[in-house]
Coordinates of C-alpha atoms in Angstrom, one line a residue:
X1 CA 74.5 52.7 71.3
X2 CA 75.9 49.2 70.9
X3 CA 78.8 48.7 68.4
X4 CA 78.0 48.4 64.3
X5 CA 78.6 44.5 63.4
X6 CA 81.6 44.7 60.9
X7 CA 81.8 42.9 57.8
X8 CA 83.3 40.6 57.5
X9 CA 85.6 38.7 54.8
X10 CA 85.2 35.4 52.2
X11 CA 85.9 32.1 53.9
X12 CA 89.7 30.8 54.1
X13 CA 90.0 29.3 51.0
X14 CA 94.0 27.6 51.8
X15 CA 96.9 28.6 53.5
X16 CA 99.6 30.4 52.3
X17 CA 97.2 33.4 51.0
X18 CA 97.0 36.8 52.4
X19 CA 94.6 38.1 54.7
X20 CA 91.2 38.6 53.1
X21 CA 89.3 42.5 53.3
X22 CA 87.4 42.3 57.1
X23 CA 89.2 39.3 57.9
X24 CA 90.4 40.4 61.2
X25 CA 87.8 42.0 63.4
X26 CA 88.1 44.5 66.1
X27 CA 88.3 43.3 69.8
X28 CA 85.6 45.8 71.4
X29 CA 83.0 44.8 68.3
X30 CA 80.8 42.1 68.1
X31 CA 80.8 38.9 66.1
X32 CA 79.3 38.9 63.1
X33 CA 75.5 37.6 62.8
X34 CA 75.0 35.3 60.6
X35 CA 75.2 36.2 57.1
X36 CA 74.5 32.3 55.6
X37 CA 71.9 29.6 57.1
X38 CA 75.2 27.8 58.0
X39 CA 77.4 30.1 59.5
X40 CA 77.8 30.8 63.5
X41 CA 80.2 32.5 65.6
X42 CA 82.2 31.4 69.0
X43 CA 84.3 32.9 71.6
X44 CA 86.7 31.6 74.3
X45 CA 87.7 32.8 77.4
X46 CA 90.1 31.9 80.7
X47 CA 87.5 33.9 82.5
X48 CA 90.4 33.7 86.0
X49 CA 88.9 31.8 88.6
X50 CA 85.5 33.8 90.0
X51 CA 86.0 35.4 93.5
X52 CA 82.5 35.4 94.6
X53 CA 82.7 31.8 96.6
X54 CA 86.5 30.9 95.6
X55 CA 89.4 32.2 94.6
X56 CA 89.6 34.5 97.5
X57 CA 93.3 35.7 96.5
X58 CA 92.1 36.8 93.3
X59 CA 93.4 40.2 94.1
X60 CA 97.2 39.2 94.2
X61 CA 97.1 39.1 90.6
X62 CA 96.1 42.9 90.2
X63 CA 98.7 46.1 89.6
X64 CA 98.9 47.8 92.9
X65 CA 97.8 51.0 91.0
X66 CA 94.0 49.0 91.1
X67 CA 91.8 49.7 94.1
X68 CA 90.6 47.0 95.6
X69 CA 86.7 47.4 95.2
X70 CA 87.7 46.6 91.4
X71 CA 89.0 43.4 91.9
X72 CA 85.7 41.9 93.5
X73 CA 83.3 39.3 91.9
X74 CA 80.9 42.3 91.5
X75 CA 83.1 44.4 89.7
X76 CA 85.1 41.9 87.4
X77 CA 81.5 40.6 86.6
X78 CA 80.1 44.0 85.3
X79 CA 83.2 43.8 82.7
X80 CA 83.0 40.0 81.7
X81 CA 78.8 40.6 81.2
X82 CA 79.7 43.4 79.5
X83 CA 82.7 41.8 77.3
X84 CA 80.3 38.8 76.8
X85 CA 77.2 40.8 75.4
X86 CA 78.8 42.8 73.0
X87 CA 80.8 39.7 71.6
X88 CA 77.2 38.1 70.9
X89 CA 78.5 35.2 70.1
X90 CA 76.6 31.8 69.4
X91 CA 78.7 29.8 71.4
X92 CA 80.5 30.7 74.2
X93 CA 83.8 28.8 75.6
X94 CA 84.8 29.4 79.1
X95 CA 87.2 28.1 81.3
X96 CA 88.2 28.6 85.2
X97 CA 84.7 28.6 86.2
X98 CA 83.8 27.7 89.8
X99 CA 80.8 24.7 89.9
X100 CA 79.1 26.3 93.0
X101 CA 78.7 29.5 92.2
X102 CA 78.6 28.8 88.0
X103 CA 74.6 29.9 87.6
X104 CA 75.2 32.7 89.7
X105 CA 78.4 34.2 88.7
X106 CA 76.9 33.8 85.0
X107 CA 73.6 34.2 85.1
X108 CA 73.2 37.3 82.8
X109 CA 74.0 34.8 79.8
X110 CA 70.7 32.5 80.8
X111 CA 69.1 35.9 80.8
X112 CA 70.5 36.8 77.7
X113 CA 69.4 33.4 76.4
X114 CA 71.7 30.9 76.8
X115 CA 72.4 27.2 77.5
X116 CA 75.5 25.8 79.5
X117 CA 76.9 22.3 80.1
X118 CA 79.8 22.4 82.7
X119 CA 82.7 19.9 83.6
X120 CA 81.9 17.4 86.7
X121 CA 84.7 17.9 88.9
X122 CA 88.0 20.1 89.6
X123 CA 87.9 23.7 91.6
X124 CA 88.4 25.0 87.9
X125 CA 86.4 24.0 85.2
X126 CA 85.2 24.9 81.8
X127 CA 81.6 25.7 80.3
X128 CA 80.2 25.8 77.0
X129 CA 77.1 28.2 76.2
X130 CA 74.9 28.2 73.2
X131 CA 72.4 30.9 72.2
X132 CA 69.2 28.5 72.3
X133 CA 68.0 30.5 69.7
X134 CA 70.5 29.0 67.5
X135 CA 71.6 25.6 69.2
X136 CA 70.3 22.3 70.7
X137 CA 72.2 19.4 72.2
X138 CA 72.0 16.4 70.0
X139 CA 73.7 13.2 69.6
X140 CA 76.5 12.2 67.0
X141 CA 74.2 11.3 64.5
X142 CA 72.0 14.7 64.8
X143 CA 69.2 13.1 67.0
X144 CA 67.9 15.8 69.8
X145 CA 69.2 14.9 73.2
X146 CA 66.7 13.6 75.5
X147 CA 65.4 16.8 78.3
X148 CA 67.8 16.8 81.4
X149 CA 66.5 15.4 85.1
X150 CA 65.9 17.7 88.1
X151 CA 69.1 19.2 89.5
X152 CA 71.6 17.4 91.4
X153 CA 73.1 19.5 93.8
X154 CA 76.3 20.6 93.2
X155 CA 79.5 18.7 93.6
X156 CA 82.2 20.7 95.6
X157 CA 85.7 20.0 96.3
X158 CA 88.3 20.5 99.0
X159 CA 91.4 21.5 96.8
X160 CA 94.0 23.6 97.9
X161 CA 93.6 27.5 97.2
X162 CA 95.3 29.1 94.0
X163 CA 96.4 27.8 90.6
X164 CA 99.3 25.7 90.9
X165 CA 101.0 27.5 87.8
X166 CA 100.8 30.1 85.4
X167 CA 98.3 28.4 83.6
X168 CA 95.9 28.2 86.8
X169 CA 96.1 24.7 87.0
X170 CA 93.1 22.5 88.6
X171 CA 90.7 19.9 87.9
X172 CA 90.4 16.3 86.6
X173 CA 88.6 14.2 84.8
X174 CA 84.9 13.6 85.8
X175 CA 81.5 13.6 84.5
X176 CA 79.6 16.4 83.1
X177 CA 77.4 18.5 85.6
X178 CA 74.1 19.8 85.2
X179 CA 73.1 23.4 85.7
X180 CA 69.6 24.7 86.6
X181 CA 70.1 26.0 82.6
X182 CA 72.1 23.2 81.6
X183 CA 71.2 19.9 80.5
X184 CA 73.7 17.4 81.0
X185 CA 72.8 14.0 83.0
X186 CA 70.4 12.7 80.8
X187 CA 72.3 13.4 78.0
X188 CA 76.2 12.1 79.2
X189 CA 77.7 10.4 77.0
X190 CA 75.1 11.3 74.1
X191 CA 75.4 15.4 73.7
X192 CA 77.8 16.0 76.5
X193 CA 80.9 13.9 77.1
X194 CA 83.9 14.7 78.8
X195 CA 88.1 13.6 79.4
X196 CA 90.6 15.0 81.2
X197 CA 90.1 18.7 81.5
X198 CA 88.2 18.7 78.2
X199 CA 84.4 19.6 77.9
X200 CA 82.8 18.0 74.4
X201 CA 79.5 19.6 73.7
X202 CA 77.6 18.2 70.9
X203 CA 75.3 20.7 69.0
X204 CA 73.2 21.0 66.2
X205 CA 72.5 24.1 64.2
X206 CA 68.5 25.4 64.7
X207 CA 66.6 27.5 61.6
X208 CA 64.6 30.2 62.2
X209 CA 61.9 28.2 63.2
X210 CA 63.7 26.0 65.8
X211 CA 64.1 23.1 63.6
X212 CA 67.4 22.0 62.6
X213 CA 69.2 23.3 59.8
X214 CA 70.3 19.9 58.4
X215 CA 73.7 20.4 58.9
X216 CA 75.6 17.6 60.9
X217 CA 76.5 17.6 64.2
X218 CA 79.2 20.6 65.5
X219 CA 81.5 19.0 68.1
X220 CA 82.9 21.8 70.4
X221 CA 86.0 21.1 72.4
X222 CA 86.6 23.3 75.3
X223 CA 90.3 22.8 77.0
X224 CA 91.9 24.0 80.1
X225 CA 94.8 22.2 79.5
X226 CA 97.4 21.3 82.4
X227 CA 100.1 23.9 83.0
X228 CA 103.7 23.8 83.8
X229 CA 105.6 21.1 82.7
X230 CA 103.2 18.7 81.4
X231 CA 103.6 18.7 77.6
X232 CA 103.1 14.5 77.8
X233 CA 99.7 15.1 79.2
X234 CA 98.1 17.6 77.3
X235 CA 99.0 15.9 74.1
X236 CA 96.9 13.0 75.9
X237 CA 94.0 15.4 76.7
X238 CA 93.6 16.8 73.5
X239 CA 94.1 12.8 72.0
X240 CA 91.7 11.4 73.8
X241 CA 89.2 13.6 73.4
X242 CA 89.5 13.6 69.2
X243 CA 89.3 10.1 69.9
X244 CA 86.4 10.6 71.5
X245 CA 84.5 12.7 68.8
X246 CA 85.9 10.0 66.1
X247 CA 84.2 6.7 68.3
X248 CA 80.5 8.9 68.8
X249 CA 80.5 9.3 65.0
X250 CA 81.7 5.9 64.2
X251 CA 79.3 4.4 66.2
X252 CA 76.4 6.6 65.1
X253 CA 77.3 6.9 61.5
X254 CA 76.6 4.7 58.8
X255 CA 79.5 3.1 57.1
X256 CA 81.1 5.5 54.4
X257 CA 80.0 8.4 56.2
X258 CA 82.2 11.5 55.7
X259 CA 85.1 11.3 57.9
X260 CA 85.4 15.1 58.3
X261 CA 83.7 15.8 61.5
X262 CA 82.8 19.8 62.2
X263 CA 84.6 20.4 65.2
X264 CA 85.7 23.0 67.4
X265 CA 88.8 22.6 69.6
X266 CA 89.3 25.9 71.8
X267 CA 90.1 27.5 75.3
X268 CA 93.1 27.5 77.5
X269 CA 96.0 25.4 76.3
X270 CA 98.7 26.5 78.4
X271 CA 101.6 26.1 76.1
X272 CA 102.8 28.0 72.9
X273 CA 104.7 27.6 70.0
X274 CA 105.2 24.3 67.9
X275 CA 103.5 22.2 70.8
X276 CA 102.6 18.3 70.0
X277 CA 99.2 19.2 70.3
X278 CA 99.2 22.0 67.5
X279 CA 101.1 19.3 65.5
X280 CA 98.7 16.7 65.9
X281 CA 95.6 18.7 65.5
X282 CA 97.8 20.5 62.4
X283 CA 99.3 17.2 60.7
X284 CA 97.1 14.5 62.2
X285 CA 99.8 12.7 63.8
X286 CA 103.0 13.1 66.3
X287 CA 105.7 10.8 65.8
X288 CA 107.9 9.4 68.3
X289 CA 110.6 11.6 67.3
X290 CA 108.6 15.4 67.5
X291 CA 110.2 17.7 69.8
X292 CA 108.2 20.7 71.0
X293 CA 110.2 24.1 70.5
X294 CA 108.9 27.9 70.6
X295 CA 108.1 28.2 74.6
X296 CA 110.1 29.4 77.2
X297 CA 107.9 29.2 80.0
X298 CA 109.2 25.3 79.0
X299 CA 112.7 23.3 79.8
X300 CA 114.6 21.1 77.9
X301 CA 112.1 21.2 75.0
X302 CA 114.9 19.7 72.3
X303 CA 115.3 16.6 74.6
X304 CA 111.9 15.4 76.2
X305 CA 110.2 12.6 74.1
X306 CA 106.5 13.0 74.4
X307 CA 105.6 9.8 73.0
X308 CA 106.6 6.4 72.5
X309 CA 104.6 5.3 69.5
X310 CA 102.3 7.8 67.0
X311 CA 99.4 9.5 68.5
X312 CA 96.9 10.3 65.5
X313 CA 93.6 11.8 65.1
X314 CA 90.8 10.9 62.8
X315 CA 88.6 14.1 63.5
X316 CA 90.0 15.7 60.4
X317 CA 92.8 17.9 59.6
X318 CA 92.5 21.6 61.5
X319 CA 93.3 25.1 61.1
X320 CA 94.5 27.6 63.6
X321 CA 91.8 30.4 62.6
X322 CA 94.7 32.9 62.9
X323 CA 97.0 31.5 60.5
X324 CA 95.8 33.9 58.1
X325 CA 96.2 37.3 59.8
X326 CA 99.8 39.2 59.6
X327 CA 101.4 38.5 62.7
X328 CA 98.5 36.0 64.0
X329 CA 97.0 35.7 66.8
X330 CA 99.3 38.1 69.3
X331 CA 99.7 37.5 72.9
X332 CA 96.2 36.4 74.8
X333 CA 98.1 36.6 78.2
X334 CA 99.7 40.2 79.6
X335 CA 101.9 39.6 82.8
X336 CA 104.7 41.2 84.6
X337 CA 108.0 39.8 83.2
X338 CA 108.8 37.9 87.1
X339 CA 109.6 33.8 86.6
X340 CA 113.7 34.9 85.4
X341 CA 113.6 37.1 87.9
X342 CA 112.6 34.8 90.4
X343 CA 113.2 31.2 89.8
X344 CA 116.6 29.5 88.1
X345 CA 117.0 27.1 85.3
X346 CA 117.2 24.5 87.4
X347 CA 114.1 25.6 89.6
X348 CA 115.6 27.0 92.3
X349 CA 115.2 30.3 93.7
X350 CA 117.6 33.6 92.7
X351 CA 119.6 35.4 94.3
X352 CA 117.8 38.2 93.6
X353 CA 114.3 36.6 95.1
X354 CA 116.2 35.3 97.9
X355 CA 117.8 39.0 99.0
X356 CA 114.2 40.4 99.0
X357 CA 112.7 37.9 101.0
X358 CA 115.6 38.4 103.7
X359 CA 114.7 42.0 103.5
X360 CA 111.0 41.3 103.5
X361 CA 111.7 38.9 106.8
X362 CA 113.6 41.6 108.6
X363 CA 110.8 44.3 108.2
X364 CA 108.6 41.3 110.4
X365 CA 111.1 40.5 113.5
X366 CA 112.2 42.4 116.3
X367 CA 115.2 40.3 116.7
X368 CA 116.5 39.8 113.1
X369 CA 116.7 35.8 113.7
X370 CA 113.2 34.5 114.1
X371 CA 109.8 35.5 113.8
X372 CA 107.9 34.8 116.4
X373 CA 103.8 33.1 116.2
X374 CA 102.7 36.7 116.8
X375 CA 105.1 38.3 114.0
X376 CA 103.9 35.4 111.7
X377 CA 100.3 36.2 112.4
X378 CA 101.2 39.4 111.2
X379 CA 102.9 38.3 108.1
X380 CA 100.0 36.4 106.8
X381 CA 97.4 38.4 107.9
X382 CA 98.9 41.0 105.9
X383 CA 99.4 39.2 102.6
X384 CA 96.5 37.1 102.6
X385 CA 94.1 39.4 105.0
X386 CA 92.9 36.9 107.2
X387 CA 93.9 34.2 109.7
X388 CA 94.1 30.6 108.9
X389 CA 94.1 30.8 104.8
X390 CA 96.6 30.4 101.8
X391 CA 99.5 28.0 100.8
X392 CA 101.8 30.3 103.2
X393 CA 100.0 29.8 106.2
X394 CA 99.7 26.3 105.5
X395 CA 103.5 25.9 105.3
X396 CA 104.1 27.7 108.2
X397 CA 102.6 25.6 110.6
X398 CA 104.4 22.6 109.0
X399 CA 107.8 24.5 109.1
X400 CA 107.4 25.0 112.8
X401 CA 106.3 21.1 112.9
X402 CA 109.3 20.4 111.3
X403 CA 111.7 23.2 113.8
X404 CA 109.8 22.0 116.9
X405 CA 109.4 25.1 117.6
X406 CA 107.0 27.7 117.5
X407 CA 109.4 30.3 116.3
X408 CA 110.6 30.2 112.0
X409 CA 113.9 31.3 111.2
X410 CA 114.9 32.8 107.7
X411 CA 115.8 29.7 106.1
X412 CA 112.1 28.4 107.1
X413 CA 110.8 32.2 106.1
X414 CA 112.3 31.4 102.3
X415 CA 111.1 27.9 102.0
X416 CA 107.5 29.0 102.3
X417 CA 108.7 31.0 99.3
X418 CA 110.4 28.8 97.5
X419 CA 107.6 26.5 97.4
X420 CA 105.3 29.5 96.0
X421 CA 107.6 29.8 93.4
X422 CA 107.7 25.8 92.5
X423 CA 104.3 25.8 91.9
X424 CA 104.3 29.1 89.8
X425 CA 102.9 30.9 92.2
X426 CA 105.3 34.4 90.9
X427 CA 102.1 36.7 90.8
X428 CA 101.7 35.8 94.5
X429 CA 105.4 36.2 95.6
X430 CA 105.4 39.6 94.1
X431 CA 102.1 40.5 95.7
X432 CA 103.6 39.7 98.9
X433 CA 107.0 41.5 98.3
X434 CA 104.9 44.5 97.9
X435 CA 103.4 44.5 101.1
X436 CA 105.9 43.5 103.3
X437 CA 108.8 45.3 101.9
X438 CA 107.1 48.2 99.8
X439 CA 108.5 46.6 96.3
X440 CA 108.5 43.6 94.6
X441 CA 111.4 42.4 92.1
X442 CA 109.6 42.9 89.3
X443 CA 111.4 46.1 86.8
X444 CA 109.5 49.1 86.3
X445 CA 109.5 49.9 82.2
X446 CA 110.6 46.7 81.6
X447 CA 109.0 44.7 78.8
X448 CA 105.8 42.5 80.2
X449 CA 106.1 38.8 79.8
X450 CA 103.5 37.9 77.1
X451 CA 102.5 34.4 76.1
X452 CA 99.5 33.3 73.3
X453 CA 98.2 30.7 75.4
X454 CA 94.6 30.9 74.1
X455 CA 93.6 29.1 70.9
X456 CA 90.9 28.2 68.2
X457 CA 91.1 25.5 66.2
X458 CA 88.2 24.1 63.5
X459 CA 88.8 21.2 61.3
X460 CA 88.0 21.0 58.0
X461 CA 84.5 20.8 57.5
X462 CA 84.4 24.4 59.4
X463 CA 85.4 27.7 57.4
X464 CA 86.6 30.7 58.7
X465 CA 85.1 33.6 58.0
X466 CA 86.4 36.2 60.0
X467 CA 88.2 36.4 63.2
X468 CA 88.1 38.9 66.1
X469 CA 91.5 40.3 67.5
X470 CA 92.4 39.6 71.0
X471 CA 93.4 42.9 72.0
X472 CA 93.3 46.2 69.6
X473 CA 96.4 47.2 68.5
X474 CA 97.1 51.2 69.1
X475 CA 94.4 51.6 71.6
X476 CA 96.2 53.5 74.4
X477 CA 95.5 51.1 76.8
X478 CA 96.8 48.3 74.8
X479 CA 99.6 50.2 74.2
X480 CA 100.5 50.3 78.0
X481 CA 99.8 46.8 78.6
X482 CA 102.2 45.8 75.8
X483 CA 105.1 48.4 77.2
X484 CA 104.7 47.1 80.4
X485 CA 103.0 49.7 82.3
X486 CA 99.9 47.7 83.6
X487 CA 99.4 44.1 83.0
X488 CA 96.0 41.6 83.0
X489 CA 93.9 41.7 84.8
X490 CA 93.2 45.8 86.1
X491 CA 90.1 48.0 86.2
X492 CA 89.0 47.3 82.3
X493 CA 89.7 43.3 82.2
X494 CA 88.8 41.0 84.4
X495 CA 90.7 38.1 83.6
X496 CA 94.4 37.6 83.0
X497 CA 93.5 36.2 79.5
X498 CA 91.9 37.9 76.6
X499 CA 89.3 36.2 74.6
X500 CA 90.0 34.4 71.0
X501 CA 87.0 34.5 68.8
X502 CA 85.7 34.1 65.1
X503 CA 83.0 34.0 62.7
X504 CA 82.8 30.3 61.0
X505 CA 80.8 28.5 58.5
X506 CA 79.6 24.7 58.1
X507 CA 81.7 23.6 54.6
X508 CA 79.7 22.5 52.1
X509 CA 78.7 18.7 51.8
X510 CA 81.3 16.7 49.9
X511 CA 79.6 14.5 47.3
X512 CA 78.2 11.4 48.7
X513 CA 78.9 11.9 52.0
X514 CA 76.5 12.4 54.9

């Protein structure tokens, strides 16, 4: 039968106290139902890119040890339905989600009752869900959103294939899209507004008769921040969209209203550790002089200025929802340990990278100096397992622009490489090692690289109530992921993320305000 619904623990009451009984709930149980008329409960998810229209070299990311039938759309779908259902949550956040296949790819949570509003444009883009049940879009002020128009058709893009860093990078600032089950034209700029790679859904809480509770307005931001080296622009993102939630209210809001707004900020942030955006969603503010620290997917963090003058918020101030729990959150990403292994300080490849590849080039050509158009057919047919797709096949033909020639040399062989690895692409490399030469670089025993990556912040006027663990501790299969003997995704996950999730409560009303 379907998992008990634990109990779950008082409300965060400060910091700097111990974990409440039932604080921390297990990851393969479901959220909490609502145990007060203003309490609900939220989940977030990097779902990784769905393969059913994109995303074709999903399976690069995979252990070798995983049969290929388990990496399709169909079965990574079965476990995110799955994952999804049993985590009942009233909200769900999602990111990586592909625009023309979105109401297909998730169309078990419209039958499980379910709303959506999805990001405009980029190949990668989040979604927010609400039960309908227990939702409704509504304006800053609490006033139902208008119903949507018919269905646009779907805006598609003609980026190039694959993430361009560990974070999956993709995507821009654009409108909000409609759905067939999502209403969002009618209602830009009043329920559903967007920035730059952030999705803000405004909501309002429904009784039991479909009316609404009389709580104010729940703003739920859903990030996919930019990866890689970009710690300047997602302090922007996540700026401009508080800024965005403080202008609605201001504007709908009488004078004197209470300046705690209920918001949500969540998803994908691509960055760890003290980051500028924890410390202005955290203190309010970053000064000129903050300096990120605690990452070391990052470089130079103790000399790169992020801003010239203060960035501040006036959303309210926020609380990582797993401050309280021993140890926090834990890692929400589980790879193979390959960027040292592969790429220098300075960004260049290793020695190490660069004495497979020339290992991996003399397994494709008969004379040991060039490979051939045939013998590069070959090459990329057998990494990405057809003709005329992928980054590599791309770079190939502009090598060969660039030789005159039809034939690539090594040095051309390992610049198609090297540029993989610029853009992040170590998952790929690896993948392709295997093939070609029967190993990668990557260390067999050695420890996985692990990253927290995934957050969920609520300001003020939001309590916590419990929170859901990201991965269970002690569970055999955990306990191989962590000792590096499988790694996200494989035949039980189907993303390369694990969700972050909690139980959460509307704070009462201070006096006088709204």
């Amino acid at each position: 039968g379907a998992p008990l619904r634990p109990p779950i623990g008082s409300p965060i009451a400060g910091k700097g106290e111990s974990e409440p009984p039932g604080m921390l709930l297990p990851a393969s149980a479901p959220l909490p139902q609502p145990t007060t008329a203003s309490s609900f409960s939220l989940i977030s998810l990097n779902v990784l890119l769905p393969n059913s229209h994109d995303g074709w070299w999903i399976y690069k990311y995979y252990p070798p040890s995983v049969a290929a039938a388990e990496t399709t759309w169909s079965a990574r779908s079965r476990l995110l339905e799955e994952l999804l259902l049993i985590a009942d949550a009233d909200i769900i956040c999602l990111q990586e989600c592909c625009a023309a296949s979105f109401e297909s790819d998730f169309s078990f949570l419209q039958r499980a009752g379910y709303a959506a509003s999805l990001l405009g444009k980029g190949r990668m883009r989040p979604a927010t869900l609400w039960k309908t049940s227990r939702f409704a879009l509504c304006d800053a002020a609490g006033a139902p959103a208008p119903p949507p128009p018919e269905t646009p058709p779907h805006e598609t893009t003609t980026d190039a294939e694959g993430p361009a860093a560990a974070g999956h990078d993709g995507g821009g600032a654009a409108d909000a899209e409609e759905c067939e089950w999502a209403a969002l034209p009618a209602t830009r700029g009043v329920a559903v507004t967007q920035g730059d790679r952030t999705l803000i859904t405004t909501l309002h809480l429904l009784g039991e008769d479909g009316s609404p509770r009389g709580t104010p307005p729940l703003f739920v931001v859903n990030c996919h921040l930019t990866a890689g080296q970009e710690a300047r622009r997602r302090l922007s993102q996540v700026h401009d969209a508080l800024d965005r939630v403080r202008k609605q209210r201001a504007k709908a809001l009488p004078k004197g209203h209470d300046p705690r707004a209920p918001c949500v900020v969540c998803g994908d942030f691509n960055s760890q550790g003290s980051t500028a955006v924890r410390e202005l969603l955290l203190r309010g503010e970053v000064l000129p002089s903050f300096r990120e620290s605690g990452d070391p997917t990052e470089r130079d963090q103790a000399g790169t200025a992020l801003t010239s003058k203060p960035k501040r918020q006036g959303v309210g101030a926020f609380t990582d929802v797993y401050e309280r729990v021993e140890g926090g959150c834990g890692p929400t990403l589980v790879a193979p340990t390959l960027q040292p292994l592969m790429q220098r300080e300075d960004g260049g490849v290793t020695d190490l990278l660069r004495a497979a590849l020339a290992e991996a080039f003399l397994t494709l050509s008969a004379d040991g100096e060039t490979l051939s158009l045939e013998e590069q057919r070959r090459w990329l047919v057998a990494v990405n397992k057809e003709e005329g797709r992928g980054s590599e096949w791309r770079a190939a033909a502009a090598a060969r622009e660039v030789r005159g020639s039809d034939s690539l040399d090594l040095h051309a062989f390992v610049g198609v490489y090297e540029a993989e690895v610029a853009q992040g692409k170590f998952w790929g490399v690896e993948h392709d090692l295997r093939v070609l030469r029967g190993e990668g670089v990557a260390q067999h025993g050695a420890p996985p690289f692990t990253a927290t990556f995934d957050y969920l912040y609520c300001s003020d006027a939001i309590e916590v109530l419990g929170v859901r663990a990201p991965l269970d501790r002690g569970e055999p299969r955990a306990e191989a992921l962590l000792k590096g003997e499988s790694w996200l995704p494989n035949e039980w996950h189907a993303s390369d993320h694990l969700p972050v999730g909690a139980a959460l409560a509307f704070a009462p009303k201070r006096s006088g305000s709204e």
